[in-house]
XYZ file of C-alpha atoms in Angstrom:
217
model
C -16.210 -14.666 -0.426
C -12.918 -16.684 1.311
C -9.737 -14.674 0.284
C -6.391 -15.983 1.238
C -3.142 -14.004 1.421
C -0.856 -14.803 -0.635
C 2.546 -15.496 1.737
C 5.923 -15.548 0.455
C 8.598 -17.473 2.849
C 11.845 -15.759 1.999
C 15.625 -16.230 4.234
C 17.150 -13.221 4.620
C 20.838 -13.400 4.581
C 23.490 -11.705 7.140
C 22.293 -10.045 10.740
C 22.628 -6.620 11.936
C 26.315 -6.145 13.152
C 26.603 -5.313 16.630
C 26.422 -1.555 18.118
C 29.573 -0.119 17.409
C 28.852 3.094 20.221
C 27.894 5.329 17.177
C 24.584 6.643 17.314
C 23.765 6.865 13.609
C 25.152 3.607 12.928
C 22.215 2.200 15.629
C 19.778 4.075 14.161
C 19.900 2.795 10.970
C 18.963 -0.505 12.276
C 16.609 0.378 14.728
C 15.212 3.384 14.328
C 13.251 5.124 11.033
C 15.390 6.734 9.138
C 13.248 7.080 6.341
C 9.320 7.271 6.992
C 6.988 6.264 4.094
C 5.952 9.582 2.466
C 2.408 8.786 1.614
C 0.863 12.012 0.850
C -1.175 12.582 3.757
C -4.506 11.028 4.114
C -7.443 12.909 5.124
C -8.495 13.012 9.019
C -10.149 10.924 11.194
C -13.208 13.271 11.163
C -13.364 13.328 7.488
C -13.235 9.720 6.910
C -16.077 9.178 9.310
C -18.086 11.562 6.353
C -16.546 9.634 3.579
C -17.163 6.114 5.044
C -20.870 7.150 5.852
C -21.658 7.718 2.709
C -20.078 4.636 0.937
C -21.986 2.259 -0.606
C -22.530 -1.103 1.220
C -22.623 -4.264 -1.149
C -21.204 -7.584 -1.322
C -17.770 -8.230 -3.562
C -17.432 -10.133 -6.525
C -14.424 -11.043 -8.085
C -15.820 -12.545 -11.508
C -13.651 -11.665 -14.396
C -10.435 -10.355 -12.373
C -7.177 -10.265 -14.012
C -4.195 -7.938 -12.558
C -3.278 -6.712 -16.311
C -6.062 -5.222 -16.119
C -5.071 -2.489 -14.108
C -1.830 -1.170 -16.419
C 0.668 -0.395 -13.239
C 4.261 0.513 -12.926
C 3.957 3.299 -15.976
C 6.319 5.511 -16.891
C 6.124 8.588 -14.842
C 9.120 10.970 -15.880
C 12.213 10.275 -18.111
C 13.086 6.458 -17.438
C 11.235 6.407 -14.324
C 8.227 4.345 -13.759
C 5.737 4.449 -10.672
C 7.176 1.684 -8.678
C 11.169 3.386 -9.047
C 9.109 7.113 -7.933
C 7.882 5.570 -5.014
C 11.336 4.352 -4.076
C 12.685 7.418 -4.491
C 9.417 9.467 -2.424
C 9.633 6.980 0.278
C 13.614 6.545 0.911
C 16.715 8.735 2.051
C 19.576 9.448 0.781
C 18.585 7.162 -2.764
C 21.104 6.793 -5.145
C 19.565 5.804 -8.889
C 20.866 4.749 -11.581
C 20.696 5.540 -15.594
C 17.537 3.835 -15.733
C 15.881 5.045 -12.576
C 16.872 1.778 -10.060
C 17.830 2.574 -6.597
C 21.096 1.419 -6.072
C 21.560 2.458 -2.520
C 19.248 4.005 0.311
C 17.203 3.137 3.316
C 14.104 2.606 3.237
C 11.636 2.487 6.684
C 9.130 0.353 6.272
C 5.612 1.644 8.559
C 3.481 -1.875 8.456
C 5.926 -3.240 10.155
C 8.644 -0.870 11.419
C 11.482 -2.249 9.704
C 14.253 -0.711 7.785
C 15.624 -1.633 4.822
C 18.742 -0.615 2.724
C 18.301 -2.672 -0.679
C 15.537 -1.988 -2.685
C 14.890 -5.442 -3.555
C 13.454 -5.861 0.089
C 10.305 -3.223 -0.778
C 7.332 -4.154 -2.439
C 5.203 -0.735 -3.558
C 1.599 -1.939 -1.857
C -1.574 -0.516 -3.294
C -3.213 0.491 -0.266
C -6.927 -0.543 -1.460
C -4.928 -3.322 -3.647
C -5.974 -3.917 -7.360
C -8.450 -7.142 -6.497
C -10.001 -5.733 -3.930
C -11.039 -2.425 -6.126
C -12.184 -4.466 -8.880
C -14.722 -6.259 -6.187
C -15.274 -3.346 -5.176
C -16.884 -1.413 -8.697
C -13.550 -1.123 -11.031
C -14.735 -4.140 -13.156
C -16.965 -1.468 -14.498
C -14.086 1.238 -15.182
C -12.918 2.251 -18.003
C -8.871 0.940 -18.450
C -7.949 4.049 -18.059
C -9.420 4.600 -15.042
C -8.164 1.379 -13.734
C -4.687 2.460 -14.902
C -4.690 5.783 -13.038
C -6.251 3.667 -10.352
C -2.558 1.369 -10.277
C -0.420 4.230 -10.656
C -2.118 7.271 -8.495
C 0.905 9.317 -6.816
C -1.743 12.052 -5.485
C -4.106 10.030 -3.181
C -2.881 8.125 -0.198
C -2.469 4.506 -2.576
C 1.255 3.697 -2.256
C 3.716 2.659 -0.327
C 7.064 1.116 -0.076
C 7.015 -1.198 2.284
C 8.995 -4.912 3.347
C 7.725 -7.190 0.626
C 7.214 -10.263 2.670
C 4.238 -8.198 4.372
C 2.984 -6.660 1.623
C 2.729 -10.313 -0.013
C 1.027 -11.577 3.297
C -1.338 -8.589 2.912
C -2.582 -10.103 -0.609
C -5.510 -8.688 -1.782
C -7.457 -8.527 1.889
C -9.196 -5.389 3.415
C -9.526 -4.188 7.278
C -11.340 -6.564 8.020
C -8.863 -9.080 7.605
C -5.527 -7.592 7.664
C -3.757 -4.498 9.536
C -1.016 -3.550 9.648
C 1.331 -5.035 12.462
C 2.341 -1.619 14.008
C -0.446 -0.488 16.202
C 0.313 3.165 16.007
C 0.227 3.256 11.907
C -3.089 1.996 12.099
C -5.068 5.181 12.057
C -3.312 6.489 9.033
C -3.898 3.260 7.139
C -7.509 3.354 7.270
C -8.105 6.633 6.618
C -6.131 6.080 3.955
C -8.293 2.950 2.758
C -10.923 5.147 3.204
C -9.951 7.872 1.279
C -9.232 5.894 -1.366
C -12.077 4.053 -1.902
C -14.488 7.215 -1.707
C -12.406 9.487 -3.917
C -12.750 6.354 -6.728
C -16.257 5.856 -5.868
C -15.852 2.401 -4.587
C -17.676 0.358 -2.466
C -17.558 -1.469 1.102
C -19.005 -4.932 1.902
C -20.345 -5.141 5.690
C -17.195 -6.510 7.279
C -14.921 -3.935 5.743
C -17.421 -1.014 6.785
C -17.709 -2.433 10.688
C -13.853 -2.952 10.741
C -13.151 1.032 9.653
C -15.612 2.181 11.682
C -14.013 0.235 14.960
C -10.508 1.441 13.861
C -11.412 4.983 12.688
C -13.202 5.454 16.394
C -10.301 5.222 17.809
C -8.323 7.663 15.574
């Protein structure tokens, strides 16, 4: 099956104001200040196992909707998944009454860069929604689907820039990586992870792509 990402051209406004001689000021713009905090995927070794043992079949998208999978749930008080995420993944967030970041920064490891509104993060579902309902959740109960969209425990989400996560779509290793070479290694064993911890499948492409990236973990 052809899947194309879906790609969101968006101008930013204003540029980084010029070094000033402070250090921290700098390193806000070019530096991490924040790293992602996705709970930490399992290692290389182990996902070689897991991968090994995943089922290999071909994808099929028949009968795909995205409210299928109930996401962004409330996860404590007025917080739902997407606002904990922002909150994991930042520094120094502010919030307000109803659980929206008002202030932070926010590094974003796809891509490397940093961020200090929260409009500029998207939370990505590492194995995204489409590509787990190819992949054996079109037989899941919506339950399942919804703990699928909303699981803070495995390695499924991130905030990172929105732009990338909206040019990642709904494509797998085989088509997309991340643009950070070094990030690479977690992201897969991440994917993998994922995907055997839910029981999902791999289609040929996917498998040989993991396998290539994962042998160089």
């Amino acid at each position: 099956m052809s899947r194309r990402p879906s790609v969101y051209a968006r101008q930013r406004i204003g540029t980084v104001a010029a070094l000033t001689g402070l250090a921290a000021s700098a390193a806000l713009f070019n530096g991490p200040t924040a790293s992602a905090a996705l709970p930490t995927p399992v290692s290389a070794a182990t996902a070689r196992t897991y991968l090994a043992s995943l089922t290999v079949a071909a994808e099929d998208r028949t009968g795909y909707d995205r409210d299928l999978f109930n996401h962004w749930i409330t996860v404590s008080g007025s917080c739902n998944t997407r606002e904990t995420v922002l909150k994991r993944d930042g520094s120094n967030v502010v919030v307000n009454s109803a659980c929206a970041a008002t202030s932070g920064s926010w590094y974003s490891p796809y891509d490397g860069a940093t961020w200090t509104a929260a409009a500029d993060l998207d939370i990505d579902h590492v194995v995204p929604l489409a590509e787990a309902w190819d992949s054996g959740a079109d037989g899941w109960t919506s339950a399942k689907r919804q703990n699928f969209a909303n699981d803070l425990t495995r390695p499924q989400l991130i905030a990172v820039t929105d732009n990338v996560n909206q040019a990642k779509g709904d494509q797998d290793p085989a088509e997309w990586m991340p643009s950070v070479s070094s990030y690479r290694c977690t992201y897969v064993r991440a994917w993998v992870q994922v995907k055997y911890y839910y029981g999902l499948s791999v289609d040929s492409a996917e498998k040989s792509a993991l396998t290539g990236h994962l042998a160089s973990c």
